[in-house]
Structures are given as structure tokens and as C-alpha cells.
Amino acid sequence: MIDWLLDPAHWSGPDGIPVRLIEQVGISGISLLIAAAVALPIGVWIGHTGRAATLAVNAANIGRAIPSLAAIGIIAPITQAFDPELGFKVYPTLFAMIILAIPPILVNAYAGVAGVDRELVEAARGMGFRERQILGRIEVPIALPVIAGGLRSATVQVIATATLGALFGFGGLGRYLVDGVAQNDDGQLFGGVFLVAALALVAEGGFALLQRALTSPGLRRAGSSSGVEPA
Amino acid sequence: MDTGRGRAATVEFDHVSKVYGPTAAKAGRAAAPGAVNDLSLAIPAGRICVLVGPSGCGKTTSLKMVNRLIEPTSGRILLDGVDAASREVTDLRRGIGYVIQQTGLFPHQTIVENVGTVPRLLGWAAPRIKERSEELLGLVGLDPAKYARRFPSQLSGGERQRVGVARALAADPPIMLMDEPFGAVDPIVRERLQDEFLRLQEELAKTILFVTHDIDEAIKMGDLVAVFEQGGRVAQFGTPTELLAAPASDFVARFVGADRGLKRLSLSRIRDIELRPAVTGRIGEPAGEARRRALADPLPYLLLVDAQERPVGWLRDVEIEGDGVLTEAMAIPMSPLLSPETTLKDALSMMLDADVHTGIVVDRAGRVTGLVTTEVIGGFLREPVQAATAKHQPGERKPAEP
Amino acid sequence: MIDWGWIGDHLGTILGRTVQHLELAAIAVAMGFAISFGLALVVQSRRSAYPLISGLAGVLYTIPSLAVFAALVSITGLSIYTAEIPLIMYTLVILVRNIVAGFDAVPNDVLDAADGMGYGRRERFQRIVLPLSIPLIVAGLRLASVSTIGLVTISATLGDSFGGLGFFIFEGYHRAFPTEILTGAVPSIVLAIAVDVIFVRIERRLTPWAPEQAARLSIPERRVPGLGEAGG
Ligand SMILES: Nc1ncnc2c1ncn2[C@@H]1O[C@H](COP(=O)(O)OP(=O)(O)O)[C@@H](O)[C@H]1O
Ligand SMILES: [Mg+2]
């Protein structure tokens, strides 16, 4: 495995580690961004207004129950109908990544905002905050750790799904796993395992740090006194 | 120091009702049991008006209708004569201080940021916000150097409440709404916060609507007290003295408690009542003359004083020898010493403790100014209210407006 | 687009794969539960072990499942262990944290009362702590079961004898036969959702006092990464 990882030949060309890594990181990042762009506003809005909360939470729970593989499988026949080539190789995994990233982001955004003490929100309103100011200055900052937790979950999910995509003709680091097994090449297989695991752990750890950084020191000391923790 | 003295406004509830629930509100049935029903109340500027009553009687609802966190179903609320409903709502709220029991301090902001909240909303310049916030922290007894950079979670309950008060005062609002502001702290801290707040109010003279369910707090804090009963109806509105001396109904009488006589005593001070003149004899004075004076008075004692008129002890009138002079050696131990500031309740309590019927009132310099007896205090309670001169009489303090 | 005839011809296989799917998942959750319960007991007596246990389980959870399956193939071959080890591994973080949270959730005054009435440590645990922690434990089982049902599909990479309904997804994909893909995908989604719904029912029955929404929304801890993910 170490030999394989250190072999310069594996660090160049269109099948090289840098290209695969960028592929996987880039596509994962884009999927996350798209999912966040959809899920964050909805989750925050539901948390603030309390409207449609049951519906959203149930939908998100169903979303979280969908197996990644099943998501890819269901999407494949549909996208194939539009684009026989990419629609069977790239889009199923890409769409699955986006779709599967939405529920954790949405649920945490909702729970984080809804979990902010209502007394606090009313105190802010009573002092003359506009609704947007309540959201932007009170609810979202206090909910940030929970919101970041959702992004963190989604990231783990997205990277795992991208890896799985290799089975369906999707690029990325998962290819080393698939090819390693197919070619009985343990060096490539374990090199791939190492890279995939390292990427997932680094991304997860990065989000954990981000989560800490986004937590106001006042909240850190307060523990759960602000009522941020969902039940 | 610009503490905003004299900025106060009148608050008037004009036939205000609140019915919760969309159906009831739409139907508008007169018989619908609302949280607040046809509330009319006029609160003069610069006074503390306490809304007190059992839980669920509509105090919080009434309070929140002032800053329109709750909109009345019908009726108007006038602030300095202007209908609150006609004002832009955030603008209205920024001009009204709001303090709640749970403090509502923002946990993710430092104390100084919390206090500067409303000035920031109003767009003040940063240095001015900082200066004002620190000034206010000092005003509520928190050293800015020590507290400004802390977070609410690092403060005790009492300290948090002070910050809550400071935050509400930040933009110098003419009106303050306080919903059980001292309800979440222990009795000793509560007492101190109450005292400090009363002292602050002496200086600020804001119009304050203060909600509590504790009748003792109401009596202590209120210039005026509105006793609520179920459905936001005012069972009685008056000074604490009026409330205690003449409860308007059985409900009020029961609510203020069987000990309302004693509570009244805590509202009045020695200076409010007429003292009995003390028959005194100075050390070194001829005894015969003193004896004659003492015997002429119904009280069987002569009060022995020193050259500065300070009390030394009692002499029983019949036991004073006719010849010689008065000496300290003859004196028997004294009754408690009372000051004009002592409440009647404390005075009575001190007299009962000392097992005597007479207390000696002395001025700042310790000179005797008169006597209080248990009968005098009893007589005070029997007097009609109008004659009682309590600190809370509405006409006593000049309204703040010119 | 869908070849109903094919489905009709393969009803027996579909049923067989569904049973296999449930078996693989049930074994993993049962084993995972046994291990997690043991670990939670360790944490009960040695609190200092918790960050380590929970952290390690979290790390394992973060590793993409395909990598774990692929790596195991070259170690344990194409055996049942190759399928079950990863499945069990992914239940640990959810179960350990939920069981510990369940134990922790027993209020101190209740524990004091039990001590005051003379319960021994063991009795107290069996009669007070355990019954009171059941709702959170069941919540953990729910998340773990749903997640495992998703992961079982991926064990299809190990060959024909594994994968449950995931088998159809793979085979269908390689044959470019949408009907077969959907024959694997749709029932596996239905299975996951059905298990979720059943557990929600159980949870609600166990905690009739909980408000409706709290019972459905289970994000027990903000630090748990990706709870309730279907894996992948
Ligand atoms: N948002 C609300 N919706 C419906 N009913 C309410 C609401 N808020 C208060 N109430 C009801 O109105 C009544 C008065 O409540 P409140 O003003 O909070 O009383 P208080 O502050 O005197 O305890 C109570 O019966 C309460 O149950
Ligand atoms: Mg109230």
C-alpha cells in the first residue's frame, strides 16, 4: 500500500491521485453547496416561523432513511432517459449526493433555530428587533453550532456517496477501491482505502473545528442553558 | 451623569380587551372569556405602577399589549396621549424598556454588547454605545472593568437581572415594562435588587409598569397598585395604603392577606405619625421640680436625658426623691431608640421584643424628639386612610412633567 | 419503461432477497447492540473511557462504507464476516451514544431517592436506570436499524450471496436494466421507511408523555456525526 501510494506514477496523469482527489473534493463541495443553498434557508425559515415543521421533519426523516445505493439506483433510469452517457454514469451519483445531503442540513437548521429559547426571541422582539434582525443576530448565531453539525453530517454522507459512485462509473477516489478489487491489486486497494478514509476524516475533523469556532464562547460556557440542544 | 431624569410618559389603557384564539377574536362575542376584559387604567408619568394578581389573571398580557408583543382585540393604549397602534411597531418598542423574569439576555453576546442592544438598533455610533453601556453597568452596581467582557452564563442570577435592567435603560426610554423582573432570584437578593431599583427610580423617575404576583413586592415597589382578578379585570387601583386600609372587595382583602394591618405598618414611618411629647429631666436638674412635671403627665415615667438632650434612661415618677438632683444612677434601662425613618412595623416589633409599650424617638444627633407608644400605632391603624400620611400618597410626589 | 413481466417472474427471488436483507440487518443490529451495551456498561463504571470509546466509534463511522467492504474482502474473503463486520461497526457510534445518553438521562433526584430507599448499585441499575433509559435506547435502535438497512445494499459488492435487495441494484445496473434496478431500490427504501415508522410507533408507546414532534425528531446529540444517515 505504501509502495503504491509513494509511486510517482500514481501522482500524475488523468488517473493520478491529485486528479481523483480534486474530482472527489470538488464534486463533494459543489453538492454540499447546492444542498446547503436549498436546505439552509428552508430549515431556518421553518425554525423561525414554526410553520410546516412537522411536514419538513417527516420529509427529512424519510430522506434520511433512503439508502444511498437506492437513491443512485432510482435516479439512474431517470437521468439516463435524458442523457444516455453521463445520465448513467455521473448524474445518478451527483444527484444522490445533493439529495442525501439536504435532510441533515435541513433538520439541523430547523432544530437549531427552533431550539433557541422563545423567551429570548420575544425579549429581542420586545426591544424592537425586526424579524430579520432576530433571525440574523439572535437565532442564527445561537443555532450556528447545530447548523454546522448538520453540514458536518452531510459532508460525511456526501463523501461516502461519492465513493460509492465509483461502482457506477463515477470518478473520484472510489475508483481505486473498485479497480483494486477487480484487478486483485492490494496496493491500489489499500492505497485507495487510505485516501478515502483520510479524506473523510479530514473533512469531518475540519467541520468539527469549524463548529467549535462558530460557537460563541458565551454558549460554550452556558452548556445547554440557552436551550439549543434538541430534545 | 445623563441618566435620563425626567423622561417619562403617561400610559393609559382605554377599554382594552384581549381574547386569545382566532375564532373567539373573530366572533367578537361579548361573552367570550378573554384574558383581559375592558381594562381601563391611567398611569401618571414618572410613577411605578404595579400590576399584581394571581397567576393567569392577565398581567403579562396587559403588559405585552403596551409594546405590542400582543395586539389588543379591542380598545386603545395611549402613551403620552398617542395611540400605540398608530406607531411603527419596532420604533415603538425601541422607546420602551423591557425586562423579563428570565432576563432574556443574549447568551452569545458579552454583557457590554447586551446592554448596548437598543442603542445599536437605533444606530448610535460605537464609542457612544460603549460609553453609555459602561455608564449603565456602573449605575446598576456592576463594575464595567470586571463585568463588561463576560458572558451572561458567567454571572449570578442577581447580576443577570441587573444587566437586564441596564439593558432596558440603555436608550433612556420614558417607559419601562418589567415582568416579574426579580421573580427568579432568592429572597435576599430580591430584596436588595428591589431597594436598589427604588433608589435608581428616585433618580430616573421613569414611568414603570411592574408585574408581580407577590403582594409584598407590589406594596413595596408600587406608587400605585392595580390588583387584577381573573380575566384581566382590575379589582382595585390605588396606593398601597388605600389597598391595605380599605380593600374594595373580599377578593382584594383576601389577596392582600389577613396581615394587611401589619403590612400597612411597614408602609408608614415614625415621621408620618404624631408623636407623644416626652417629659424629660436633665441630669443634675433639681429632682423635686422634675417629679412634679412627671406626675402631671399620665405616663408614670420621666425620661432622663444628658446635657445634649440624649436619652439616658427612665425614672419612675413616684420613686423620684423630692430633694437632691437627678443622677444617672437612678435610671432604669431604656426603651428601644427609634429614628424618624423607622417603619411603624419595625418600631412595633422592637417594642414587643423589649417588652415595653413606649419607644423613644431621636433625631440624627441622638436628641429626643418624642415618644411612640403601642397605643399610638394602634390608633394609626384605626384612622381613615385619607388622614394617613403614607409615602405612597399620589399627590405627594410632583409629577415629572413641567 | 418498467417490465412488469420480469417482476412477476421473479417474485420468489425478490422475497428471498428481502428476507436476506432483513436477516443481514437484524444480525448486525443485534450484535452491534450487544457490543454497544457492553461498552456503555464500561462507561457506567469508568466515565473516563467514554471520550475514547465514543471518539473511536465516531472515526469508524466516518470512513466511507465502500472502503471498509473493499478492504475486508482482501482480509476475510467473501464470507459472512466480510458483510457483517462493517454493518456492525457502523451501528456502534449510534448505539453507544444513545445507550449512554439513556443512562445519563435518569434524573439525579431519582437516583438519590433509589439510594435513599436502600437500593444496591446493581438493583438500582436494573430496576431504575435501565427501565428509565429504554426510550433513548429504542431511539438509538431505530436510527441504527434504518442506517443498517441502507448499508446492507452495499454488501452486494461482495457478490451474489450478499446484499439483500441491493443485489438487484447492482445486477440491474450492470445489465443496464432499469426494471431490475428499481426492483432493488424501491423496496429497500420502503423497507427502511417501514422500519423507521415501526420504531417511531414503539417510541411513542414507550414515551406517551413526549410531544409528538420531539418523538419524531431525533438528533440526540449535536456531536454525533450524521445520525440517521443511511450510510453509503
Ligand atoms: N399565547 C396565548 N394563547 C392563548 N392563551 C394565552 C396565551 N397567553 C396567555 N394566555 C392565557 O391568558 C390568560 C392570561 O395569561 P397571562 O397574561 O400570561 O397571565 P399572568 O401574567 O397574569 O400570569 C391565561 O389564562 C393564559 O392561559
Ligand atoms: Mg405572567
Short mmCIF file of C-alpha atoms and ligand atoms in Angstrom, two decimals, chain B residues 59-60 179-180 211, ligand 2:
data_model
loop_
_atom_site.label_atom_id
_atom_site.label_comp_id
_atom_site.label_asym_id
_atom_site.label_seq_id
_atom_site.Cartn_x
_atom_site.Cartn_y
_atom_site.Cartn_z
CA LYS B 59 -50.92 40.75 33.88
CA THR B 60 -48.37 39.67 31.31
CA ASP B 179 -42.49 41.37 34.02
CA GLU B 180 -41.65 39.73 37.33
CA VAL B 211 -45.80 42.94 37.05
MG MG D 2 -47.10 36.43 33.70
#
